[in-house]
PDB file of C-alpha atoms and ligand atoms in Angstrom:
ATOM      1  CA  VAL A 245      13.945  16.838   4.629  1.00  0.00           C
ATOM      2  CA  TYR A 246      12.060  14.133   6.438  1.00  0.00           C
ATOM      3  CA  PRO A 247       8.407  14.502   7.158  1.00  0.00           C
ATOM      4  CA  GLN A 248       7.488  15.489  10.821  1.00  0.00           C
ATOM      5  CA  LYS A 249       4.086  14.802  11.653  1.00  0.00           C
ATOM      6  CA  ILE A 250       2.413  11.419   9.946  1.00  0.00           C
ATOM      7  CA  LEU A 251      -0.893  10.539   9.982  1.00  0.00           C
ATOM      8  CA  LEU A 252      -1.357   6.450   9.449  1.00  0.00           C
ATOM      9  CA  THR A 253      -4.621   5.461   8.445  1.00  0.00           C
ATOM     10  CA  GLY A 254      -5.498   2.028   8.459  1.00  0.00           C
ATOM     11  CA  ALA A 255      -3.450   1.385  11.768  1.00  0.00           C
ATOM     12  CA  ALA A 256      -5.262  -1.373  13.210  1.00  0.00           C
ATOM     13  CA  GLY A 257      -5.196  -3.840  10.115  1.00  0.00           C
ATOM     14  CA  GLY A 258      -2.282  -6.250   9.652  1.00  0.00           C
ATOM     15  CA  LEU A 259      -0.091  -3.735   7.837  1.00  0.00           C
ATOM     16  CA  GLY A 260      -0.786  -0.958  10.090  1.00  0.00           C
ATOM     17  CA  GLN A 261       0.284  -2.736  12.913  1.00  0.00           C
ATOM     18  CA  VAL A 262       3.561  -3.449  11.788  1.00  0.00           C
ATOM     19  CA  ALA A 263       3.689   0.406  10.677  1.00  0.00           C
ATOM     20  CA  ALA A 264       2.451   1.702  13.806  1.00  0.00           C
ATOM     21  CA  ARG A 265       4.781  -0.077  15.747  1.00  0.00           C
ATOM     22  CA  HIS A 266       7.801   0.936  13.585  1.00  0.00           C
ATOM     23  CA  LEU A 267       6.731   4.612  13.821  1.00  0.00           C
ATOM     24  CA  GLY A 268       6.098   4.386  17.386  1.00  0.00           C
ATOM     25  CA  ARG A 269       9.702   3.269  17.701  1.00  0.00           C
ATOM     26  CA  MET A 270      10.708   6.087  15.751  1.00  0.00           C
ATOM     27  CA  LEU A 271       8.473   9.000  17.940  1.00  0.00           C
ATOM     28  CA  ARG A 272      10.328   7.256  20.991  1.00  0.00           C
ATOM     29  CA  ARG A 273      13.437   7.954  19.319  1.00  0.00           C
ATOM     30  CA  GLY A 274      12.899  11.667  18.631  1.00  0.00           C
ATOM     31  CA  ASP A 275      12.724  11.149  14.724  1.00  0.00           C
ATOM     32  CA  LEU A 276       9.221  12.231  14.270  1.00  0.00           C
ATOM     33  CA  ALA A 277       7.502  15.251  15.448  1.00  0.00           C
ATOM     34  CA  GLY A 278       3.984  13.508  15.778  1.00  0.00           C
ATOM     35  CA  LEU A 279       1.937  10.722  14.956  1.00  0.00           C
ATOM     36  CA  ARG A 280      -1.702  10.329  14.218  1.00  0.00           C
ATOM     37  CA  MET A 281      -3.149   6.956  13.974  1.00  0.00           C
ATOM     38  CA  ALA A 282      -6.747   6.493  12.559  1.00  0.00           C
ATOM     39  CA  ASP A 283      -8.913   3.031  12.314  1.00  0.00           C
ATOM     40  CA  ILE A 284     -12.494   1.859  12.080  1.00  0.00           C
ATOM     41  CA  ASN A 285     -11.447  -0.596  14.696  1.00  0.00           C
ATOM     42  CA  PRO A 286      -9.911  -0.544  18.215  1.00  0.00           C
ATOM     43  CA  MET A 287      -5.632   0.300  17.638  1.00  0.00           C
ATOM     44  CA  GLU A 288      -3.096  -0.571  19.961  1.00  0.00           C
ATOM     45  CA  GLU A 289      -1.925   2.020  22.123  1.00  0.00           C
ATOM     46  CA  VAL A 290       1.196   3.526  20.945  1.00  0.00           C
ATOM     47  CA  GLU A 291       3.162   6.230  23.380  1.00  0.00           C
ATOM     48  CA  GLY A 292       2.934   9.413  22.775  1.00  0.00           C
ATOM     49  CA  ALA A 293       0.636   9.462  19.614  1.00  0.00           C
ATOM     50  CA  GLU A 294      -2.781  10.455  18.966  1.00  0.00           C
ATOM     51  CA  ILE A 295      -5.496   7.826  18.334  1.00  0.00           C
ATOM     52  CA  VAL A 296      -8.782   8.434  16.656  1.00  0.00           C
ATOM     53  CA  GLN A 297     -10.999   5.612  16.207  1.00  0.00           C
ATOM     54  CA  THR A 298     -13.399   6.377  13.281  1.00  0.00           C
ATOM     55  CA  PRO A 299     -14.707   5.342   9.702  1.00  0.00           C
ATOM     56  CA  ILE A 300     -12.662   6.805   7.031  1.00  0.00           C
ATOM     57  CA  SER A 301     -14.946   7.772   4.359  1.00  0.00           C
ATOM     58  CA  GLU A 302     -16.534  11.186   5.173  1.00  0.00           C
ATOM     59  CA  ARG A 303     -14.693  14.053   4.099  1.00  0.00           C
ATOM     60  CA  ASP A 304     -15.265  16.104   6.956  1.00  0.00           C
ATOM     61  CA  VAL A 305     -13.376  13.249   9.072  1.00  0.00           C
ATOM     62  CA  ILE A 306     -10.708  13.049   6.701  1.00  0.00           C
ATOM     63  CA  PHE A 307      -9.825  16.821   6.406  1.00  0.00           C
ATOM     64  CA  ASP A 308      -9.936  16.592  10.138  1.00  0.00           C
ATOM     65  CA  LEU A 309      -7.562  13.740  10.267  1.00  0.00           C
ATOM     66  CA  VAL A 310      -4.840  15.050   7.523  1.00  0.00           C
ATOM     67  CA  GLU A 311      -4.874  18.943   9.452  1.00  0.00           C
ATOM     68  CA  ASP A 312      -1.323  19.299  10.443  1.00  0.00           C
ATOM     69  CA  MET A 313       0.352  16.269   8.992  1.00  0.00           C
ATOM     70  CA  ASP A 314       3.214  16.804   6.615  1.00  0.00           C
ATOM     71  CA  ALA A 315       2.768  13.136   5.374  1.00  0.00           C
ATOM     72  CA  VAL A 316      -0.195  10.245   5.188  1.00  0.00           C
ATOM     73  CA  ILE A 317       1.007   6.543   5.004  1.00  0.00           C
ATOM     74  CA  HIS A 318      -2.674   5.378   3.959  1.00  0.00           C
ATOM     75  CA  LEU A 319      -3.232   1.724   4.515  1.00  0.00           C
ATOM     76  CA  SER A 320      -7.145   2.307   5.405  1.00  0.00           C
ATOM     77  CA  GLY A 321      -9.751   0.411   3.056  1.00  0.00           C
ATOM     78  CA  ILE A 322     -11.007  -2.864   2.360  1.00  0.00           C
ATOM     79  CA  SER A 323      -7.974  -5.235   1.271  1.00  0.00           C
ATOM     80  CA  GLY A 324      -9.793  -7.851  -0.757  1.00  0.00           C
ATOM     81  CA  GLU A 325     -12.898  -8.431  -2.942  1.00  0.00           C
ATOM     82  CA  SER A 326     -16.309  -7.019  -2.236  1.00  0.00           C
ATOM     83  CA  ASP A 327     -19.315  -5.198  -3.601  1.00  0.00           C
ATOM     84  CA  TRP A 328     -19.535  -1.754  -4.572  1.00  0.00           C
ATOM     85  CA  ALA A 329     -21.501  -1.010  -1.234  1.00  0.00           C
ATOM     86  CA  SER A 330     -18.470  -1.672   0.662  1.00  0.00           C
ATOM     87  CA  LEU A 331     -15.799  -0.183  -1.623  1.00  0.00           C
ATOM     88  CA  ILE A 332     -16.907   2.857  -2.451  1.00  0.00           C
ATOM     89  CA  PRO A 333     -16.890   4.364   0.693  1.00  0.00           C
ATOM     90  CA  SER A 334     -13.782   2.820   1.845  1.00  0.00           C
ATOM     91  CA  ASN A 335     -11.823   2.657  -1.144  1.00  0.00           C
ATOM     92  CA  LEU A 336     -12.829   5.103  -3.353  1.00  0.00           C
ATOM     93  CA  ALA A 337     -14.655   8.037  -1.366  1.00  0.00           C
ATOM     94  CA  ALA A 338     -11.845   7.855   1.095  1.00  0.00           C
ATOM     95  CA  THR A 339      -8.791   8.097  -1.620  1.00  0.00           C
ATOM     96  CA  ALA A 340     -10.885  11.115  -3.314  1.00  0.00           C
ATOM     97  CA  HIS A 341     -11.083  13.229   0.006  1.00  0.00           C
ATOM     98  CA  LEU A 342      -7.909  12.180   1.533  1.00  0.00           C
ATOM     99  CA  TRP A 343      -5.829  13.684  -1.749  1.00  0.00           C
ATOM    100  CA  ASP A 344      -8.295  16.846  -1.370  1.00  0.00           C
ATOM    101  CA  ALA A 345      -7.340  17.151   2.076  1.00  0.00           C
ATOM    102  CA  ALA A 346      -3.815  17.029   1.458  1.00  0.00           C
ATOM    103  CA  PHE A 347      -4.077  19.799  -1.144  1.00  0.00           C
ATOM    104  CA  ALA A 348      -6.242  21.681   1.438  1.00  0.00           C
ATOM    105  CA  HIS A 349      -3.653  21.357   4.475  1.00  0.00           C
ATOM    106  CA  GLY A 350      -0.279  21.244   2.611  1.00  0.00           C
ATOM    107  CA  THR A 351       0.628  17.979   3.431  1.00  0.00           C
ATOM    108  CA  ASP A 352       3.796  17.131   1.209  1.00  0.00           C
ATOM    109  CA  ARG A 353       3.074  13.670   0.462  1.00  0.00           C
ATOM    110  CA  ILE A 354       0.968  10.233   0.454  1.00  0.00           C
ATOM    111  CA  LEU A 355       2.299   6.906   0.602  1.00  0.00           C
ATOM    112  CA  PHE A 356      -0.836   4.631  -0.621  1.00  0.00           C
ATOM    113  CA  ALA A 357      -1.289   1.359  -0.174  1.00  0.00           C
ATOM    114  CA  SER A 358      -2.070   0.195  -3.729  1.00  0.00           C
ATOM    115  CA  SER A 359      -1.906  -3.833  -4.478  1.00  0.00           C
ATOM    116  CA  ASN A 360      -0.643  -6.266  -7.291  1.00  0.00           C
ATOM    117  CA  HIS A 361      -4.445  -6.544  -8.098  1.00  0.00           C
ATOM    118  CA  ALA A 362      -4.445  -2.984  -9.621  1.00  0.00           C
ATOM    119  CA  VAL A 363      -2.502  -5.292 -12.447  1.00  0.00           C
ATOM    120  CA  GLY A 364      -3.766  -8.694 -11.473  1.00  0.00           C
ATOM    121  CA  MET A 365      -4.674  -9.768 -15.145  1.00  0.00           C
ATOM    122  CA  TYR A 366      -1.302  -9.786 -16.534  1.00  0.00           C
ATOM    123  CA  PRO A 367      -0.072 -13.584 -17.501  1.00  0.00           C
ATOM    124  CA  VAL A 368       2.484 -15.003 -15.038  1.00  0.00           C
ATOM    125  CA  GLU A 369       4.614 -15.344 -17.883  1.00  0.00           C
ATOM    126  CA  GLN A 370       4.823 -11.430 -18.774  1.00  0.00           C
ATOM    127  CA  ARG A 371       7.321  -9.485 -16.366  1.00  0.00           C
ATOM    128  CA  ILE A 372       5.922  -6.015 -16.212  1.00  0.00           C
ATOM    129  CA  ASP A 373       7.386  -2.710 -14.447  1.00  0.00           C
ATOM    130  CA  ASP A 374       6.054   0.506 -12.888  1.00  0.00           C
ATOM    131  CA  THR A 375       4.565   1.701 -16.320  1.00  0.00           C
ATOM    132  CA  ALA A 376       2.323  -1.081 -16.658  1.00  0.00           C
ATOM    133  CA  ALA A 377      -0.910   0.032 -17.411  1.00  0.00           C
ATOM    134  CA  PRO A 378      -3.554  -1.163 -14.528  1.00  0.00           C
ATOM    135  CA  ARG A 379      -5.248  -4.249 -15.322  1.00  0.00           C
ATOM    136  CA  PRO A 380      -7.229  -4.827 -12.572  1.00  0.00           C
ATOM    137  CA  ASP A 381      -8.487  -8.444 -11.606  1.00  0.00           C
ATOM    138  CA  SER A 382     -11.525  -7.444  -9.472  1.00  0.00           C
ATOM    139  CA  ARG A 383     -13.726  -4.436  -8.209  1.00  0.00           C
ATOM    140  CA  TYR A 384     -10.933  -4.039  -5.621  1.00  0.00           C
ATOM    141  CA  GLY A 385      -8.167  -4.364  -8.209  1.00  0.00           C
ATOM    142  CA  LEU A 386      -9.622  -1.131  -9.991  1.00  0.00           C
ATOM    143  CA  THR A 387     -10.177   0.857  -6.693  1.00  0.00           C
ATOM    144  CA  LYS A 388      -6.374   0.830  -6.204  1.00  0.00           C
ATOM    145  CA  ALA A 389      -6.015   1.675  -9.829  1.00  0.00           C
ATOM    146  CA  PHE A 390      -8.223   4.647  -8.952  1.00  0.00           C
ATOM    147  CA  GLY A 391      -5.970   5.683  -6.087  1.00  0.00           C
ATOM    148  CA  GLU A 392      -2.963   5.377  -8.400  1.00  0.00           C
ATOM    149  CA  GLN A 393      -4.402   7.787 -11.137  1.00  0.00           C
ATOM    150  CA  LEU A 394      -5.688  10.204  -8.314  1.00  0.00           C
ATOM    151  CA  GLY A 395      -2.036  10.309  -7.193  1.00  0.00           C
ATOM    152  CA  ALA A 396      -1.208  11.030 -10.792  1.00  0.00           C
ATOM    153  CA  LEU A 397      -3.623  13.591 -11.234  1.00  0.00           C
ATOM    154  CA  TYR A 398      -2.953  15.552  -8.198  1.00  0.00           C
ATOM    155  CA  ALA A 399       0.870  15.137  -8.698  1.00  0.00           C
ATOM    156  CA  VAL A 400       0.849  17.487 -11.575  1.00  0.00           C
ATOM    157  CA  LYS A 401      -1.746  19.820 -10.785  1.00  0.00           C
ATOM    158  CA  THR A 402      -1.128  20.273  -6.936  1.00  0.00           C
ATOM    159  CA  PRO A 403       1.731  20.062  -4.850  1.00  0.00           C
ATOM    160  CA  VAL A 404       1.120  16.432  -3.201  1.00  0.00           C
ATOM    161  CA  ARG A 405       3.493  13.742  -3.773  1.00  0.00           C
ATOM    162  CA  SER A 406       2.162  10.280  -4.326  1.00  0.00           C
ATOM    163  CA  PHE A 407       4.150   6.909  -3.628  1.00  0.00           C
ATOM    164  CA  CYS A 408       2.048   4.218  -4.990  1.00  0.00           C
ATOM    165  CA  MET A 409       3.163   0.846  -3.442  1.00  0.00           C
ATOM    166  CA  ARG A 410       1.608  -2.274  -5.333  1.00  0.00           C
ATOM    167  CA  ILE A 411       1.803  -4.595  -2.520  1.00  0.00           C
ATOM    168  CA  GLY A 412       2.442  -8.089  -3.384  1.00  0.00           C
ATOM    169  CA  SER A 413       1.739 -10.391  -0.678  1.00  0.00           C
ATOM    170  CA  CYS A 414       3.168  -8.777   2.566  1.00  0.00           C
ATOM    171  CA  PHE A 415       2.545 -11.519   5.464  1.00  0.00           C
ATOM    172  CA  ALA A 416       4.726 -12.715   8.246  1.00  0.00           C
ATOM    173  CA  GLN A 417       4.825 -15.967   6.247  1.00  0.00           C
ATOM    174  CA  VAL A 418       4.991 -17.685   2.680  1.00  0.00           C
ATOM    175  CA  THR A 419       2.162 -19.609   2.702  1.00  0.00           C
ATOM    176  CA  ALA A 420       1.733 -20.298  -1.179  1.00  0.00           C
ATOM    177  CA  ARG A 421       3.768 -20.843  -4.246  1.00  0.00           C
ATOM    178  CA  ARG A 422       2.644 -17.930  -5.558  1.00  0.00           C
ATOM    179  CA  HIS A 423       4.134 -15.927  -3.016  1.00  0.00           C
ATOM    180  CA  LEU A 424       7.679 -16.726  -3.896  1.00  0.00           C
ATOM    181  CA  LYS A 425       7.073 -14.106  -6.740  1.00  0.00           C
ATOM    182  CA  THR A 426       4.884 -11.553  -4.855  1.00  0.00           C
ATOM    183  CA  PHE A 427       6.191 -11.832  -1.390  1.00  0.00           C
ATOM    184  CA  GLN A 428       7.207  -9.019   0.721  1.00  0.00           C
ATOM    185  CA  SER A 429       8.380  -9.319   4.080  1.00  0.00           C
ATOM    186  CA  HIS A 430       7.429  -6.959   6.827  1.00  0.00           C
ATOM    187  CA  ALA A 431      10.855  -5.682   7.537  1.00  0.00           C
ATOM    188  CA  ASP A 432      11.157  -4.993   3.785  1.00  0.00           C
ATOM    189  CA  PHE A 433       7.530  -3.417   3.792  1.00  0.00           C
ATOM    190  CA  LEU A 434       8.950  -1.049   6.473  1.00  0.00           C
ATOM    191  CA  ARG A 435      12.422  -0.306   4.557  1.00  0.00           C
ATOM    192  CA  MET A 436       9.893   1.018   1.441  1.00  0.00           C
ATOM    193  CA  ILE A 437       7.794   3.060   3.897  1.00  0.00           C
ATOM    194  CA  GLU A 438      11.309   4.594   4.584  1.00  0.00           C
ATOM    195  CA  THR A 439      12.023   5.339   1.038  1.00  0.00           C
ATOM    196  CA  GLY A 440       8.461   6.782   0.732  1.00  0.00           C
ATOM    197  CA  LEU A 441       8.691   9.109   3.438  1.00  0.00           C
ATOM    198  CA  THR A 442      12.606  10.495   2.110  1.00  0.00           C
ATOM    199  CA  ALA A 443      12.754  10.105  -1.637  1.00  0.00           C
ATOM    200  CA  ASP A 444      12.451  12.938  -3.922  1.00  0.00           C
ATOM    201  CA  TYR A 445       9.908  12.499  -6.326  1.00  0.00           C
ATOM    202  CA  ARG A 446       6.496  13.731  -7.767  1.00  0.00           C
ATOM    203  CA  HIS A 447       4.486  10.516  -8.319  1.00  0.00           C
ATOM    204  CA  GLU A 448       5.788   7.039  -8.615  1.00  0.00           C
ATOM    205  CA  VAL A 449       4.591   3.663  -8.611  1.00  0.00           C
ATOM    206  CA  VAL A 450       6.565   0.668  -6.887  1.00  0.00           C
ATOM    207  CA  TYR A 451       6.297  -3.003  -6.361  1.00  0.00           C
ATOM    208  CA  GLY A 452       5.948  -3.710  -2.715  1.00  0.00           C
ATOM    209  CA  ILE A 453       8.067  -7.304  -2.932  1.00  0.00           C
ATOM    210  CA  SER A 454      11.413  -8.408  -1.133  1.00  0.00           C
ATOM    211  CA  ASP A 455      14.442  -9.374  -2.927  1.00  0.00           C
ATOM    212  CA  ASN A 456      12.054 -12.146  -4.613  1.00  0.00           C
ATOM    213  CA  ASP A 457      14.084 -14.212  -7.740  1.00  0.00           C
ATOM    214  CA  ASP A 458      12.294 -14.384 -10.827  1.00  0.00           C
ATOM    215  CA  SER A 459       9.504 -11.981  -9.574  1.00  0.00           C
ATOM    216  CA  PHE A 460       6.431 -11.175 -12.105  1.00  0.00           C
ATOM    217  CA  TRP A 461       7.621  -7.552 -11.222  1.00  0.00           C
ATOM    218  CA  ASP A 462      10.627  -5.357 -12.528  1.00  0.00           C
ATOM    219  CA  ASN A 463      11.339  -3.511  -9.474  1.00  0.00           C
ATOM    220  CA  ARG A 464      14.100  -1.126 -10.847  1.00  0.00           C
ATOM    221  CA  ASN A 465      11.924   2.038  -9.990  1.00  0.00           C
ATOM    222  CA  ALA A 466      11.824   1.175  -6.398  1.00  0.00           C
ATOM    223  CA  LEU A 467      15.528   0.511  -6.463  1.00  0.00           C
ATOM    224  CA  ARG A 468      16.181   3.881  -8.048  1.00  0.00           C
ATOM    225  CA  LEU A 469      14.572   5.550  -5.513  1.00  0.00           C
ATOM    226  CA  GLY A 470      16.444   3.815  -2.881  1.00  0.00           C
ATOM    227  CA  TYR A 471      14.294   0.951  -1.594  1.00  0.00           C
ATOM    228  CA  THR A 472      17.049  -1.647  -0.737  1.00  0.00           C
ATOM    229  CA  PRO A 473      15.195  -5.306  -0.089  1.00  0.00           C
ATOM    230  CA  ARG A 474      17.118  -7.472   2.182  1.00  0.00           C
ATOM    231  CA  ASP A 475      14.892 -10.646   2.339  1.00  0.00           C
ATOM    232  CA  LYS A 476      13.992 -13.742   0.361  1.00  0.00           C
ATOM    233  CA  PRO A 477      10.907 -15.497   0.496  1.00  0.00           C
ATOM    234  CA  GLN A 478      12.652 -18.888   1.237  1.00  0.00           C
ATOM    235  CA  ASP A 479      13.633 -17.359   4.189  1.00  0.00           C
ATOM    236  CA  PHE A 480      10.165 -17.255   5.520  1.00  0.00           C
ATOM    237  CA  LEU A 481       8.226 -20.461   4.406  1.00  0.00           C
ATOM    238  CA  ALA A 482       5.566 -21.927   6.651  1.00  0.00           C
ATOM    239  CA  GLU A 483       5.147 -25.475   6.879  1.00  0.00           C
ATOM    240  CA  GLU A 484       2.376 -26.016   4.711  1.00  0.00           C
ATOM    241  CA  ILE A 485       2.370 -24.239   1.364  1.00  0.00           C
ATOM    242  CA  ASP A 486      -0.527 -24.444  -0.990  1.00  0.00           C
ATOM    243  CA  GLN A 487       0.600 -25.621  -4.654  1.00  0.00           C
ATOM    244  CA  THR A 488      -1.942 -24.064  -6.336  1.00  0.00           C
ATOM    245  CA  GLU A 489      -0.170 -22.675 -10.288  1.00  0.00           C
ATOM    246  CA  HIS A 490      -2.186 -19.575 -11.600  1.00  0.00           C
ATOM    247  CA  ARG A 491      -2.371 -18.273 -15.112  1.00  0.00           C
ATOM    248  CA  LEU A 492      -2.486 -15.001 -14.190  1.00  0.00           C
ATOM    249  CA  GLN A 493      -0.407 -12.660 -11.639  1.00  0.00           C
ATOM    250  CA  GLY A 494      -3.551 -12.112  -9.450  1.00  0.00           C
ATOM    251  CA  GLY A 495      -3.817 -15.551  -8.300  1.00  0.00           C
ATOM    252  CA  GLU A 496      -7.151 -16.565  -7.412  1.00  0.00           C
ATOM    253  CA  PHE A 497      -8.435 -12.990  -7.694  1.00  0.00           C
ATOM    254  CA  PRO A 498      -9.106 -12.689 -11.789  1.00  0.00           C
ATOM    255  CA  ASP A 499     -11.513 -16.171 -11.025  1.00  0.00           C
ATOM    256  CA  LEU A 500     -13.739 -14.384  -8.403  1.00  0.00           C
ATOM    257  CA  PRO A 501     -17.042 -13.775 -10.138  1.00  0.00           C
ATOM    258  CA  LEU A 502     -18.225 -10.323  -9.710  1.00  0.00           C
ATOM    259  CA  SER A 503     -21.298 -10.377  -7.130  1.00  0.00           C
ATOM    260  CA  ARG A 504     -24.897  -9.401  -8.713  1.00  0.00           C
ATOM    261  CA  ASP A 505     -26.083  -7.385  -6.028  1.00  0.00           C
TER     262      ASP A 505
HETATM  263  C1  15L B1065      -4.102  -8.157  -1.128  1.00  0.00           C
HETATM  264  O1  15L B1065      -4.251  -6.649  -2.226  1.00  0.00           O
HETATM  265  C2  15L B1065      -4.589  -8.668  -0.441  1.00  0.00           C
HETATM  266  O2  15L B1065      -4.762  -7.151   0.165  1.00  0.00           O
HETATM  267  C3  15L B1065      -3.874  -9.506   0.525  1.00  0.00           C
HETATM  268  O3  15L B1065      -4.885  -9.968   1.358  1.00  0.00           O
HETATM  269  C4  15L B1065      -3.264 -10.390  -0.420  1.00  0.00           C
HETATM  270  O4  15L B1065      -4.222 -11.225  -1.203  1.00  0.00           O
HETATM  271  C5  15L B1065      -2.309 -10.093  -1.372  1.00  0.00           C
HETATM  272  O5  15L B1065      -3.162  -9.103  -2.032  1.00  0.00           O
HETATM  273  C6  15L B1065      -1.929 -11.110  -2.548  1.00  0.00           C
HETATM  274  O6  15L B1065      -2.219 -11.124  -3.741  1.00  0.00           O
HETATM  275  O7  15L B1065      -1.494 -11.775  -2.150  1.00  0.00           O
END
């Protein structure tokens, strides 16, 4: 059964805007009964959608956002390395409250924007799949591993299903050599969202990548669930490509120092 009402968090972000336009089209076609979009930043208007501009970290706010929703696409949060003062509310408290809110309101599923940085410390020569244990390469990656494990726990103890997308490099263009392994096109990202909204599962980890040759990640689990990527990174090459070679899958993240404050 297709979810009828969807909450999209982080709707003003890079991927949030891509998802918002797609869900807006579905809403216009009548394929969705409702769309609520939330972000701390202003969002583009989407005809027929409810827009809530708010920080997403407080329990009450999150409970109000999730009320009446059948599915949540959770893209909000800090999307790179930061300090705990920033990451704790946006990436840890928000996810904890979100899963509680979904349980309390009878929401069927959460699609969670995890990140390849949850496993960024694996060496580039090692091919890993959905069963690979987290090896975060940053505080940021650790918050993503937390979200994945939160989803796993709630999938056992509550009816809430979780679809954790370890997104690689989801951009309009390939701007670095590393992206040949980690790239996901926006169109394939939307295909993955469709899979997450429609497939039958309790808790899954999938890699957010296109049909990349020789990727770091064996994405058979995503394919098994119905994800069918159609794009190749070679078709999205920018004019200038950063040629840096990295030893670890997280690229530059494993080398970022931890701030002392
Ligand atoms: C991420 O998790 C970041 O949000 C994104 O900006 C990129 O750095 C991406 O990973 C990547 O690894 O390319």
